Each structure stands twice: as C-alpha cells, then as structure tokens.
Amino acid sequence: MSTIEELQKLREREDHVEFKKAEHNYPFAGGQKTDPKDRRHCVLGYVVALANEKGGRLVLGMADAYPHEVAGSDFAENETGNLEDEIYKRLHIRVRTEELYDEKQRRVLVINVPSRPVGKALRFEGVPLMRMGESLREMDDAEYFSIISEQDPDFSSHVCKGLTIEDLDAEAVENMHKLIADKQKRTDANTIPLPQLLKDLLLIDDDGNMKYATLLLLGKSEAINRYLPQANVVIEYRTSQSQVRYSARQEYRLPLFVAIEKIWEYINQPACNPLLHINDLPRILDCPAFNKETIREAIINAMIHRSLQMGSDIFIHLYPDMVEISNPGGFPYGVNIGNILTVNSSPRSRLMAEVIEKTGLIERSGQGVDIMFTNCIKEGKPLPDYSYSDDYQVDLRFYGEIPDDAFYLFAQDICHTPELESQMNTFDWLTLHYIWKGNAEAVYKESCPKLIEMGLIAEDVYFGYVLSTRYLLYKPHVKSVVGQYEINHIQIVYHVIRRNGDASMSDFVTAFDGILTQKQVRNLIEGLCKTPLIASHGNARATRYSWINSNT
C-alpha cells in the first residue's frame, strides 16, 4: 500500500512513476483532442508507456514538480473498479488502483501498472509509446526491436543446482523407460543405465548436472516442491459455471511422466466427464463429453508452454459441460488466435518438449493444436476456444456438447471409411466444420475441390458450398422418405429452411428455379409436410415452414 509521504519522495524517471495534477476532467483515452500527439497525454497513454518500461505507477492528484504537492483529483471517483475493467478490456493488462487522502481529504489516485508481456510492446491508438522527459513519444526503432526480439529463455534447459539422481521418482523413470521402449521398438530399453539415458536425452550436462527439465519430467514431489514450487497443477470441479465455490479441488505437484495419467483419471470421473447420447435410430450411441487424447494434448501443451518465471499454477476448471485449462504466460511471440494452426510455435520449455516427443508421449512437438481441433470436429463438438486468453495467460476451453447428432454421425462415418479418412488433414476437417456452421468466409478454398471429389461437399449455385447428401441422410427420418422424394430435392428444402429460419413458399420457388416448376415445388412442400421432416404454421400467403428436427 502506497502512502502520500512515500510518493512525495519519488523521482519520476528513477522510480518509474508519473505524477499528474489531474484535478478535474482529466482524459481517459484522448478526450476531445484531435492531434494524435496531444491525445496520447491521457491515462491510457501513460499506462501504455509505463507498461512498456516494465511497469510503474501513475499518480493522479499530485504535482509533477518535486516534492509533488497534493492537488487532489476527481478522476474515476467511485468508479475505480470500472476503471480497472476498462483498462483490461483495452490493453489486456491488470492494473491495481489505490485511493489515498491527505489531512485535508484531498484525493490521490494511484494506478499500479504491471510490466508489458515478454516480446510485446503495448500501443495507444496503434502507437507504441515511451516517456521522454515531459512528453510521450513513439518508441524509437532500436527500443521497439529490442522488445520484439525478446523471447522467454528455455528455463527447462538450465541446470537445477543440487538435484541428484536420488531426487528422481521411480514410477516416473519406469514410465519413461516404457514409453521409449514402445516408441523405439526396443526390448532392451529398460536395461539402459539411467545416467546414460538421461545423458542421451540431454537431461544432464557433460559435468553430470541435472536440468530443470529432469526435475519437471522425473522429479519426486518433494524435489519439485524444493526447487520449483510453482510447478503445480490445480484442478477445481464445479457443478455449473455459475457456481462460485468449488465442489472438489485437487493439487498435483508430480513429475509429468506420472502426472499426465493421474490428471486424466481425475477428469475422467463420471461427474466430470459424462456420456453424451447420440440418436442413430434405432441405436443410441455414447460419446464421452471430453476426449482423452484431446485433453492430454492440451495439458501437455500447457506444461511445455507455461512461463516458469511467473509464480502462477496451471489451473484446470472442470464442469460437466466444459473443461478450461489455463497456463501462465501468453502465446509465444508471433502466435495468436488467428494463426495458431498455421504458425510453428516455439515451446518455452523446449528441452521438455523434445524429450516428450522422443518418448512418444506426443507425436510431434507443435502438432498438438492440430490434433485438438481435428478431434473436436470428428466428434461434432465446438472448436477449442482460445478467446479468453490474454498477454499473461493462455486460456483454452473445450465444450462437452454435440449440438447436431447428424454431423457427429457424418464425421464418424468418414473416420470409419479408411479411403476417406486417410485423405483428410486438419484444414479439410475445418472446412467441413465451417460449411456445417454456415461460415462461408472461414472455409479453406484449397480443400473444397478435394472434398467435392470425395463426395463430402457439393457446390450449389444458390447456397454456395454445402455438405453432401451423405450428411443429410443422418438427419432423423430422412432415410425413411427418400423412396418417396429425391434426396437432392430434400437437401434444397433443408438448406432453404436453414438459411431463412422459417421459410415461405416463395423462398422454395426461388431456390428451385430451373429445377422444378412452381406447381411441382408446391406439391413437394405439401407432401413433405405430411412426413416427419417439415411442419407448416400460418395460413395462405403467411404460411411458414420449419424443419421439425431443428438441431442444425
């Protein structure tokens, strides 16, 4: 907690603090000024500049001239919570405010600003700012380049002083031996002396010193607690997302080669991972809400990408319909939500990642995101959600729901047809997903010709790309009416209703232009209304038509 007396002794440059009188009407984000150089002299501009200096304090209500006499400020009075929220919304950094009062009850507002993320300069209205004397200036090229060139060093490759072979967990070592034996098809893997194996995996250096990767992969709980207590995974279970207090909590401070299975065992309990039921008449199929391979990949990603220089734990929040996994440290430099599938990321703990890859626990470093996205699509679930991430943490959410049984069955049909499944890559699966969702802009155009040739999608003059009739046949009752009506005609009806919600007769006539006459369209729609597929409501010209099974 700051005090006014302490603040009055500070120097702006040396102590990373900025004083402003800001008595009345001090601007938050540029105010009414039009000149960009004037607009930046505001709360948000100074927060950006201080964060770019690796943090500091913005003090409102005190003169900038030493010894900083108190003037008093009404900025954000009674609204400091909203101020913190708004700064986070705009800059994705969490500031902390303090309100101080002198003996005359003059108010001083202190905004404690954290450091910018590693490798990223914050910007105000597109400009990376820095303080220079009394002004705020655009960061020069040298300073900007030095920031974006920063990378988290591979902490896991550093020597962990004092760690010995006695500090290694026997179960973790045994699991690693088994993984190597399976990966390399070597029956003699268990006979390799442990020191030699550690040296082959670069987990000890030429002088016999063990590294932090050795601790994280193989260390006993006591050793991890002694040398790296922040290497913790915390699981909290709640029965709903609105529940504030957790129903159950479990902490794991274990080596990765032990922890990964124990964490999955906890997540895979019936309450946390319920079965979803898919209607494939006359059968009912079961699918777990959360896929083991998907969740395991996400946890391993969190472990090798977390920033070990931040004191936060990896958190896993469990709900019956969602798993949220968050790790300290934002995306690696150059990676963001938009390019996460196309950019090769560099794990913060590179040595850990390389050992995990060599043991076969993951197929290839950097492939985990592809696997997670593909698995979610194959099971008809929403895509992995990174949208809650910020510069200080990666937040990944999986939703345990299957909104459309037909798409699940369609995707599983592909998976169980080797000549189709073997041709599919992640972007092909994403294209199917986006076409199913009606998101034409996100479709990967390069995938479309192949998917058309495979019979999985079709290109329609009226609707653009659509899933083929192979998908529609998994909709309830469609197969039972195919003998009466052409499947291609049913498909057009389905897409008209899907595009318009409740469709009118004129909507159908337009879609069938050049295919059926107006009378044939009317007969088709009236006939389908007598089946379990579509229903009508309203009278005469106001009649509207809807698909009875609406989980599209």
Coordinates of C-alpha atoms in Angstrom, one line a residue:
M1 CA 0.0 0.0 0.0
S2 CA 1.4 3.4 -1.0
T3 CA 1.4 6.4 1.2
I4 CA 1.4 10.1 0.2
E5 CA 4.6 10.6 2.2
E6 CA 6.3 7.8 0.3
L7 CA 5.2 9.2 -3.1
Q8 CA 6.4 12.7 -2.4
K9 CA 10.0 11.3 -2.1
L10 CA 10.0 9.7 -5.5
R11 CA 11.6 10.8 -8.7
E12 CA 9.7 10.2 -11.9
R13 CA 12.4 8.7 -14.1
E14 CA 14.4 6.8 -11.5
D15 CA 11.4 5.4 -9.7
H16 CA 9.2 4.6 -12.7
V17 CA 6.4 6.9 -11.6
E18 CA 4.4 9.6 -13.4
F19 CA 2.7 12.4 -11.5
K20 CA -0.2 14.4 -12.9
K21 CA -2.4 17.0 -11.1
A22 CA -5.5 15.8 -13.0
E23 CA -7.7 17.9 -10.7
H24 CA -10.8 17.8 -13.0
N25 CA -11.8 16.4 -16.3
Y26 CA -8.5 14.5 -16.9
P27 CA -9.0 12.5 -20.1
F28 CA -9.0 8.7 -20.0
A29 CA -8.4 7.9 -23.7
G30 CA -7.6 11.1 -25.6
G31 CA -10.6 13.2 -24.7
Q32 CA -11.7 15.8 -27.3
K33 CA -8.3 16.5 -28.7
T34 CA -7.7 15.7 -32.4
D35 CA -3.9 15.9 -32.7
P36 CA -2.5 12.4 -32.1
K37 CA 0.5 13.8 -30.1
D38 CA -1.9 15.6 -27.8
R39 CA -4.4 12.7 -27.5
R40 CA -1.7 10.4 -26.0
H41 CA -1.4 12.6 -22.9
C42 CA -4.2 10.7 -21.1
V43 CA -4.5 8.0 -18.5
L44 CA -4.4 5.2 -21.1
G45 CA -1.4 6.7 -22.9
Y46 CA 0.6 6.9 -19.7
V47 CA -0.4 3.4 -18.7
V48 CA 0.9 2.1 -22.0
A49 CA 4.2 4.0 -21.6
L50 CA 4.7 2.8 -18.0
A51 CA 3.9 -0.8 -19.0
N52 CA 6.5 -0.6 -21.8
E53 CA 9.1 0.5 -19.2
K54 CA 8.3 -2.8 -17.4
G55 CA 5.8 -1.3 -15.0
G56 CA 5.4 1.6 -12.7
R57 CA 2.9 3.9 -11.1
L58 CA 0.6 6.6 -12.5
V59 CA -0.3 9.1 -9.7
L60 CA -3.2 11.5 -10.3
G61 CA -3.8 14.3 -7.9
M62 CA -0.2 15.3 -7.2
A63 CA 2.1 17.9 -8.9
D64 CA 4.8 16.6 -11.2
A65 CA 7.4 19.0 -9.8
Y66 CA 9.3 17.7 -6.8
P67 CA 8.3 17.3 -4.0
H68 CA 4.9 16.6 -5.6
E69 CA 2.4 18.7 -3.6
V70 CA -1.1 17.2 -3.3
A71 CA -3.6 18.9 -5.6
G72 CA -6.5 16.3 -5.3
S73 CA -8.2 14.6 -8.3
D74 CA -11.7 13.5 -9.0
F75 CA -10.7 11.2 -11.8
A76 CA -12.7 7.9 -11.6
E77 CA -14.0 8.8 -8.2
N78 CA -16.3 6.0 -7.0
E79 CA -15.5 4.1 -10.3
T80 CA -12.1 2.6 -9.7
G81 CA -13.4 -0.9 -10.4
N82 CA -14.8 0.2 -13.7
L83 CA -11.5 1.9 -14.5
E84 CA -9.6 -1.4 -13.9
D85 CA -12.1 -3.3 -16.0
E86 CA -11.9 -0.8 -18.9
I87 CA -8.0 -0.8 -18.9
Y88 CA -8.0 -4.6 -19.0
K89 CA -10.6 -4.6 -21.8
R90 CA -8.5 -2.3 -24.0
L91 CA -4.9 -3.3 -23.1
H92 CA -5.3 -6.8 -21.6
I93 CA -3.2 -5.9 -18.5
R94 CA -4.5 -5.9 -14.9
V95 CA -3.8 -2.7 -13.2
R96 CA -4.4 -2.1 -9.4
T97 CA -5.7 1.2 -8.1
E98 CA -5.3 2.8 -4.7
E99 CA -7.1 5.8 -3.3
L100 CA -5.2 7.9 -0.8
Y101 CA -6.3 11.1 1.2
D102 CA -4.2 13.7 2.9
E103 CA -5.1 15.6 6.1
K104 CA -7.4 18.0 4.0
Q105 CA -9.2 15.0 2.5
R106 CA -7.8 15.7 -0.9
R107 CA -7.9 12.5 -3.0
V108 CA -4.9 10.9 -4.7
L109 CA -5.4 8.0 -7.2
V110 CA -2.5 5.6 -7.7
I111 CA -2.7 3.3 -10.7
N112 CA -0.2 0.5 -10.3
V113 CA 0.8 -0.7 -13.8
P114 CA 2.4 -4.1 -14.4
S115 CA 5.1 -4.8 -17.0
R116 CA 4.2 -5.5 -20.6
P117 CA 4.4 -9.1 -21.7
V118 CA 7.7 -10.5 -22.8
G119 CA 8.3 -9.7 -26.5
K120 CA 5.4 -7.3 -26.9
A121 CA 5.2 -3.5 -26.8
L122 CA 1.8 -2.1 -25.8
R123 CA 0.2 0.5 -28.1
F124 CA -2.1 3.5 -27.7
E125 CA -4.1 4.1 -30.8
G126 CA -1.7 2.0 -32.8
V127 CA 1.5 3.7 -31.5
P128 CA 4.0 2.0 -29.0
L129 CA 4.7 4.8 -26.5
M130 CA 7.6 5.6 -24.3
R131 CA 8.2 8.5 -21.9
M132 CA 10.8 11.0 -22.9
G133 CA 11.3 13.9 -20.4
E134 CA 7.9 15.6 -20.1
S135 CA 6.5 14.1 -23.3
L136 CA 5.1 10.8 -24.6
R137 CA 6.8 9.8 -27.8
E138 CA 6.6 7.0 -30.3
M139 CA 9.1 4.3 -29.3
D140 CA 12.2 4.5 -31.5
D141 CA 13.2 1.6 -33.8
A142 CA 16.0 0.4 -31.6
E143 CA 13.9 0.2 -28.5
Y144 CA 11.0 -1.4 -30.3
F145 CA 13.2 -4.0 -32.0
S146 CA 14.8 -4.9 -28.7
I147 CA 11.4 -5.6 -27.2
I148 CA 10.0 -7.7 -30.1
S149 CA 13.3 -9.7 -30.2
E150 CA 12.8 -10.8 -26.6
Q151 CA 12.0 -14.5 -26.0
D152 CA 11.4 -16.4 -22.9
P153 CA 14.7 -18.4 -22.4
D154 CA 14.3 -22.2 -22.2
F155 CA 14.2 -22.3 -18.4
S156 CA 13.9 -26.1 -18.5
S157 CA 17.4 -26.4 -20.1
H158 CA 19.1 -24.6 -17.2
V159 CA 20.9 -26.6 -14.5
C160 CA 19.0 -27.3 -11.4
K161 CA 21.7 -27.0 -8.8
G162 CA 21.5 -29.6 -6.1
L163 CA 19.3 -32.0 -7.9
T164 CA 20.6 -35.6 -7.8
I165 CA 19.6 -39.0 -9.1
E166 CA 18.1 -39.8 -5.7
D167 CA 15.6 -37.0 -6.3
L168 CA 14.0 -38.8 -9.2
D169 CA 10.7 -40.6 -8.9
A170 CA 10.9 -44.4 -9.6
E171 CA 7.5 -44.6 -11.2
A172 CA 8.2 -41.6 -13.5
V173 CA 11.5 -43.3 -14.5
E174 CA 9.8 -46.6 -15.2
N175 CA 7.1 -44.9 -17.2
M176 CA 9.7 -43.1 -19.3
H177 CA 11.5 -46.4 -20.0
K178 CA 8.3 -48.0 -21.1
L179 CA 7.5 -45.1 -23.4
I180 CA 10.9 -45.2 -25.0
A181 CA 10.7 -48.9 -25.5
D182 CA 7.3 -48.6 -27.3
K183 CA 8.4 -45.6 -29.3
Q184 CA 11.7 -47.1 -30.5
K185 CA 10.5 -50.7 -30.5
R186 CA 13.4 -51.6 -28.2
T187 CA 13.0 -54.5 -25.8
D188 CA 16.3 -53.6 -24.1
A189 CA 15.3 -50.1 -23.2
N190 CA 14.9 -51.0 -19.5
T191 CA 18.5 -52.2 -19.4
I192 CA 20.0 -48.8 -20.4
P193 CA 21.6 -47.3 -17.3
L194 CA 19.7 -44.3 -16.1
P195 CA 22.6 -41.9 -16.2
Q196 CA 23.3 -42.9 -19.8
L197 CA 19.6 -42.5 -20.7
L198 CA 19.5 -39.0 -19.1
K199 CA 22.6 -38.0 -21.0
D200 CA 21.2 -39.3 -24.3
L201 CA 18.1 -37.2 -23.7
L202 CA 20.3 -34.1 -22.7
L203 CA 18.7 -34.1 -19.3
I204 CA 22.1 -33.9 -17.7
D205 CA 25.1 -32.0 -19.0
D206 CA 28.7 -33.2 -19.6
D207 CA 29.6 -32.5 -16.0
G208 CA 26.7 -34.6 -14.6
N209 CA 24.5 -31.7 -13.6
M210 CA 20.8 -32.3 -13.9
K211 CA 18.5 -29.7 -15.5
Y212 CA 15.1 -28.3 -14.6
A213 CA 13.5 -30.5 -17.4
T214 CA 14.8 -33.5 -15.5
L215 CA 13.0 -32.2 -12.4
L216 CA 9.8 -31.5 -14.2
L217 CA 9.7 -34.8 -16.0
L218 CA 11.0 -37.1 -13.4
G219 CA 11.5 -35.4 -10.0
K220 CA 9.9 -36.6 -6.8
S221 CA 7.2 -34.3 -5.3
E222 CA 9.5 -33.2 -2.5
A223 CA 12.2 -32.2 -5.0
I224 CA 9.7 -30.2 -7.1
N225 CA 8.5 -28.5 -4.0
R226 CA 12.0 -27.7 -3.0
Y227 CA 13.3 -26.4 -6.3
L228 CA 10.3 -25.3 -8.3
P229 CA 7.2 -25.0 -6.1
Q230 CA 5.2 -23.1 -8.8
A231 CA 5.2 -26.2 -11.0
N232 CA 1.8 -27.1 -9.7
V233 CA -1.4 -28.2 -11.5
V234 CA -4.6 -27.3 -9.7
I235 CA -8.0 -28.9 -10.6
E236 CA -11.3 -27.5 -9.4
Y237 CA -14.7 -29.0 -10.1
R238 CA -17.9 -27.1 -10.1
T239 CA -21.4 -28.5 -11.0
S240 CA -22.2 -25.4 -13.1
Q241 CA -20.3 -22.4 -14.5
S242 CA -22.3 -20.0 -12.2
Q243 CA -21.1 -21.8 -9.1
V244 CA -18.6 -19.6 -7.2
R245 CA -17.2 -22.1 -4.6
Y246 CA -15.7 -25.3 -5.9
S247 CA -17.3 -28.7 -5.1
A248 CA -13.9 -30.5 -5.2
R249 CA -10.3 -29.5 -5.5
Q250 CA -7.1 -31.5 -6.2
E251 CA -3.5 -30.3 -6.5
Y252 CA -0.8 -32.2 -8.3
R253 CA 2.9 -31.5 -7.8
L254 CA 4.2 -34.5 -9.7
P255 CA 6.6 -35.3 -12.5
L256 CA 5.0 -35.1 -15.9
F257 CA 5.5 -38.8 -16.6
V258 CA 3.3 -39.6 -13.6
A259 CA 1.0 -36.5 -13.5
I260 CA -0.4 -36.8 -17.0
E261 CA -2.3 -40.1 -16.4
K262 CA -3.3 -39.1 -12.8
I263 CA -4.8 -35.9 -14.0
W264 CA -6.7 -37.6 -16.8
E265 CA -8.0 -40.2 -14.3
Y266 CA -9.4 -37.4 -12.2
I267 CA -11.0 -35.7 -15.2
N268 CA -12.5 -39.0 -16.5
Q269 CA -14.7 -39.5 -13.5
P270 CA -18.4 -39.8 -14.4
A271 CA -19.4 -36.5 -12.8
C272 CA -16.7 -34.6 -14.7
N273 CA -16.8 -36.5 -18.0
P274 CA -20.4 -37.6 -18.5
L275 CA -21.5 -39.6 -21.5
L276 CA -23.4 -37.9 -24.3
H277 CA -26.1 -39.8 -26.1
I278 CA -26.4 -39.7 -29.9
N279 CA -29.6 -40.6 -31.7
D280 CA -28.8 -43.0 -34.6
L281 CA -32.2 -44.7 -34.8
P282 CA -32.8 -47.5 -33.8
R283 CA -29.5 -47.2 -31.9
I284 CA -28.4 -44.8 -29.2
L285 CA -24.6 -44.2 -29.3
D286 CA -22.5 -43.0 -26.4
C287 CA -19.7 -40.4 -26.6
P288 CA -17.7 -39.0 -23.6
A289 CA -18.1 -35.3 -23.2
F290 CA -14.3 -34.9 -23.3
N291 CA -11.8 -36.9 -25.4
K292 CA -8.7 -38.4 -23.6
E293 CA -6.3 -37.6 -26.5
T294 CA -7.6 -34.0 -26.8
I295 CA -7.4 -33.2 -23.1
R296 CA -4.0 -34.9 -22.7
E297 CA -2.6 -32.8 -25.6
A298 CA -4.0 -29.7 -24.0
I299 CA -2.4 -30.4 -20.6
I300 CA 1.0 -31.3 -22.1
N301 CA 0.8 -28.0 -24.2
A302 CA 0.1 -26.1 -21.0
M303 CA 3.1 -27.7 -19.3
I304 CA 5.6 -27.1 -22.0
H305 CA 4.4 -23.6 -22.9
R306 CA 3.8 -22.2 -19.4
S307 CA 6.1 -19.5 -18.1
L308 CA 8.1 -20.9 -15.2
Q309 CA 9.3 -17.5 -14.3
M310 CA 5.8 -16.5 -13.4
G311 CA 4.6 -17.8 -10.0
S312 CA 1.2 -19.0 -11.1
D313 CA -0.1 -22.5 -11.3
I314 CA -1.7 -24.3 -14.2
F315 CA -5.4 -24.3 -13.5
I316 CA -7.9 -26.8 -14.8
H317 CA -11.5 -25.8 -14.1
L318 CA -14.0 -28.7 -14.6
Y319 CA -17.7 -28.5 -15.2
P320 CA -20.0 -31.3 -16.6
D321 CA -20.2 -29.4 -19.9
M322 CA -16.8 -27.6 -20.1
V323 CA -13.0 -28.1 -19.3
E324 CA -11.0 -24.9 -19.0
I325 CA -7.1 -25.2 -18.9
S326 CA -5.1 -22.0 -18.3
N327 CA -1.3 -21.7 -18.0
P328 CA 0.8 -18.6 -17.0
G329 CA 2.4 -16.8 -19.9
G330 CA 0.7 -15.6 -23.1
F331 CA 1.1 -17.0 -26.6
P332 CA 4.7 -17.3 -27.8
Y333 CA 6.0 -14.4 -29.9
G334 CA 4.4 -14.4 -33.3
V335 CA 1.5 -16.7 -32.3
N336 CA -2.1 -15.5 -31.9
I337 CA -5.6 -16.9 -32.1
G338 CA -5.8 -16.2 -35.8
N339 CA -2.7 -18.1 -36.8
I340 CA -2.4 -20.8 -34.1
L341 CA -2.9 -23.5 -36.7
T342 CA -0.6 -22.2 -39.3
V343 CA 2.4 -20.9 -37.4
N344 CA 5.1 -23.2 -35.9
S345 CA 5.3 -22.2 -32.3
S346 CA 8.3 -22.4 -30.1
P347 CA 7.6 -24.0 -26.7
R348 CA 9.0 -22.1 -23.7
S349 CA 10.3 -25.4 -22.3
R350 CA 11.9 -26.6 -25.5
L351 CA 14.1 -29.3 -23.8
M352 CA 11.0 -30.7 -22.1
A353 CA 9.1 -30.8 -25.4
E354 CA 12.0 -32.6 -27.2
V355 CA 12.1 -35.3 -24.5
I356 CA 8.4 -35.8 -24.5
E357 CA 8.5 -36.1 -28.3
K358 CA 11.4 -38.6 -28.2
T359 CA 9.4 -40.8 -25.7
G360 CA 6.4 -40.8 -27.9
L361 CA 4.0 -39.2 -25.4
I362 CA 3.2 -36.7 -28.2
E363 CA 3.7 -37.5 -31.9
R364 CA 5.5 -34.3 -32.8
S365 CA 6.1 -31.0 -31.0
G366 CA 3.8 -28.4 -32.4
Q367 CA 1.2 -30.9 -33.7
G368 CA -1.0 -30.8 -30.5
V369 CA -3.2 -28.0 -31.7
D370 CA -4.0 -29.8 -34.9
I371 CA -5.0 -32.9 -33.0
M372 CA -7.2 -31.0 -30.6
F373 CA -9.1 -29.2 -33.4
T374 CA -9.4 -32.3 -35.5
N375 CA -10.7 -34.5 -32.7
C376 CA -13.3 -31.9 -31.7
I377 CA -14.7 -31.8 -35.3
K378 CA -14.7 -35.6 -35.6
E379 CA -16.9 -35.7 -32.5
G380 CA -19.2 -33.0 -33.7
K381 CA -18.2 -30.6 -30.8
P382 CA -17.5 -26.9 -30.8
L383 CA -13.9 -25.9 -31.7
P384 CA -11.3 -25.4 -29.0
D385 CA -11.8 -21.9 -27.7
Y386 CA -8.8 -19.6 -27.0
S387 CA -10.7 -16.4 -27.0
Y388 CA -10.3 -15.8 -23.2
S389 CA -6.5 -15.8 -23.5
D390 CA -4.5 -12.6 -22.9
D391 CA -0.9 -11.5 -22.8
Y392 CA -0.3 -13.1 -19.4
Q393 CA -2.1 -16.5 -19.8
V394 CA -3.3 -18.9 -22.4
D395 CA -6.9 -19.9 -21.6
L396 CA -8.2 -22.9 -23.5
R397 CA -11.8 -24.2 -23.3
F398 CA -13.4 -27.4 -24.5
Y399 CA -17.2 -27.6 -24.6
G400 CA -18.7 -31.0 -24.0
E401 CA -21.7 -30.8 -26.2
I402 CA -22.8 -32.3 -29.5
P403 CA -25.3 -29.9 -31.0
D404 CA -26.1 -31.9 -34.1
D405 CA -26.3 -35.7 -34.0
A406 CA -26.2 -35.9 -37.8
F407 CA -22.9 -34.1 -38.1
Y408 CA -21.4 -36.4 -35.4
L409 CA -22.6 -39.5 -37.4
F410 CA -21.4 -37.9 -40.7
A411 CA -17.9 -37.3 -39.3
Q412 CA -17.7 -40.7 -37.7
D413 CA -18.7 -42.3 -41.0
I414 CA -15.7 -40.6 -42.6
C415 CA -13.5 -41.8 -39.7
H416 CA -14.6 -45.4 -40.3
T417 CA -14.1 -45.2 -44.0
P418 CA -10.3 -45.7 -44.5
E419 CA -10.2 -44.4 -48.1
L420 CA -11.8 -41.2 -47.0
E421 CA -10.2 -40.7 -43.5
S422 CA -6.7 -41.3 -44.9
Q423 CA -7.0 -38.3 -47.2
M424 CA -8.2 -35.8 -44.6
N425 CA -6.0 -33.2 -43.0
T426 CA -6.9 -30.7 -40.3
F427 CA -7.9 -28.0 -42.8
D428 CA -10.2 -30.4 -44.6
W429 CA -11.9 -31.1 -41.3
L430 CA -12.1 -27.4 -40.6
T431 CA -13.7 -26.8 -44.0
L432 CA -16.4 -29.4 -43.2
H433 CA -17.0 -27.8 -39.9
Y434 CA -17.3 -24.2 -41.3
I435 CA -19.6 -25.4 -44.1
W436 CA -21.8 -27.2 -41.5
K437 CA -21.9 -24.0 -39.4
G438 CA -22.7 -21.8 -42.5
N439 CA -19.5 -19.8 -42.1
A440 CA -18.5 -19.4 -45.7
E441 CA -15.8 -16.8 -45.1
A442 CA -13.8 -19.2 -43.0
V443 CA -13.8 -22.1 -45.5
Y444 CA -10.4 -23.2 -46.8
K445 CA -10.9 -22.9 -50.5
E446 CA -7.9 -25.2 -51.2
S447 CA -9.8 -28.0 -49.5
C448 CA -13.0 -27.7 -51.5
P449 CA -12.1 -29.4 -54.8
K450 CA -10.8 -32.4 -53.0
L451 CA -13.8 -32.6 -50.7
I452 CA -16.2 -32.4 -53.7
E453 CA -14.3 -35.2 -55.4
M454 CA -14.6 -37.3 -52.2
G455 CA -18.3 -36.7 -52.2
L456 CA -18.4 -34.9 -48.8
I457 CA -19.5 -31.5 -50.0
A458 CA -21.2 -30.0 -53.0
E459 CA -21.2 -26.6 -54.7
D460 CA -24.6 -25.1 -55.2
V461 CA -25.4 -22.0 -57.3
Y462 CA -27.9 -20.8 -54.7
F463 CA -26.3 -21.9 -51.4
G464 CA -22.6 -22.0 -52.2
Y465 CA -20.7 -24.9 -50.6
V466 CA -23.0 -27.3 -48.6
L467 CA -22.4 -30.7 -47.0
S468 CA -23.3 -33.5 -49.4
T469 CA -26.5 -35.7 -49.1
R470 CA -24.3 -38.1 -47.2
Y471 CA -24.7 -35.8 -44.2
L472 CA -28.4 -35.2 -44.7
L473 CA -29.1 -38.9 -44.6
Y474 CA -28.1 -38.9 -40.9
K475 CA -30.9 -36.5 -40.1
P476 CA -33.8 -38.2 -38.3
H477 CA -36.4 -39.7 -40.7
V478 CA -34.7 -38.6 -43.9
K479 CA -33.9 -42.1 -44.9
S480 CA -37.5 -43.2 -44.5
V481 CA -38.8 -40.7 -47.0
V482 CA -36.0 -41.0 -49.7
G483 CA -38.1 -43.6 -51.6
Q484 CA -40.9 -41.0 -52.0
Y485 CA -38.8 -37.9 -52.7
E486 CA -35.5 -37.3 -54.3
I487 CA -32.7 -36.7 -51.8
N488 CA -31.4 -33.7 -53.8
H489 CA -34.8 -32.1 -53.5
I490 CA -34.9 -32.7 -49.8
Q491 CA -31.5 -31.2 -49.5
I492 CA -32.6 -28.0 -51.2
V493 CA -35.6 -27.8 -48.9
Y494 CA -33.4 -28.3 -45.8
H495 CA -30.9 -25.6 -46.8
V496 CA -33.7 -23.1 -47.6
I497 CA -35.1 -23.6 -44.1
R498 CA -31.7 -23.4 -42.6
R499 CA -30.8 -20.2 -44.3
N500 CA -34.1 -18.4 -43.6
G501 CA -35.2 -20.0 -40.3
D502 CA -38.9 -20.3 -41.1
A503 CA -39.2 -20.3 -44.9
S504 CA -42.0 -19.2 -47.1
M505 CA -43.3 -20.9 -50.3
S506 CA -41.7 -18.1 -52.4
D507 CA -38.3 -19.0 -50.8
F508 CA -38.6 -22.5 -52.0
V509 CA -39.8 -21.4 -55.5
T510 CA -36.7 -19.2 -55.8
A511 CA -34.3 -22.0 -54.7
F512 CA -35.9 -24.5 -57.2
D513 CA -35.8 -22.1 -60.1
G514 CA -34.8 -24.1 -63.2
I515 CA -35.2 -27.4 -61.4
L516 CA -38.9 -27.6 -60.6
T517 CA -42.0 -25.6 -61.7
Q518 CA -43.9 -23.6 -59.1
K519 CA -46.6 -26.2 -59.1
Q520 CA -44.1 -29.0 -58.5
V521 CA -42.5 -27.1 -55.7
R522 CA -45.9 -26.6 -54.0
N523 CA -46.6 -30.3 -54.4
L524 CA -43.2 -31.2 -52.9
I525 CA -43.6 -29.0 -49.9
E526 CA -47.2 -30.0 -49.2
G527 CA -46.1 -33.7 -49.5
L528 CA -43.1 -33.2 -47.1
C529 CA -45.4 -31.6 -44.6
K530 CA -47.1 -35.0 -44.3
T531 CA -43.8 -36.6 -43.3
P532 CA -41.9 -36.1 -40.0
L533 CA -39.4 -33.7 -41.8
I534 CA -41.1 -30.3 -42.0
A535 CA -44.1 -28.6 -40.4
S536 CA -46.2 -25.6 -41.5
H537 CA -47.8 -22.9 -39.5
G538 CA -49.9 -19.9 -40.5
N539 CA -52.4 -19.6 -43.3
A540 CA -52.4 -18.7 -47.0
R541 CA -49.5 -16.4 -48.0
A542 CA -48.4 -16.1 -44.4
T543 CA -47.7 -19.8 -44.2
R544 CA -44.2 -20.6 -43.0
Y545 CA -42.3 -23.9 -43.0
S546 CA -39.8 -25.2 -40.5
W547 CA -37.6 -28.3 -40.2
I548 CA -39.0 -30.4 -37.3
N549 CA -35.7 -31.6 -36.1
S550 CA -34.1 -28.2 -35.8
N551 CA -30.7 -29.1 -34.2
T552 CA -28.8 -28.0 -37.4

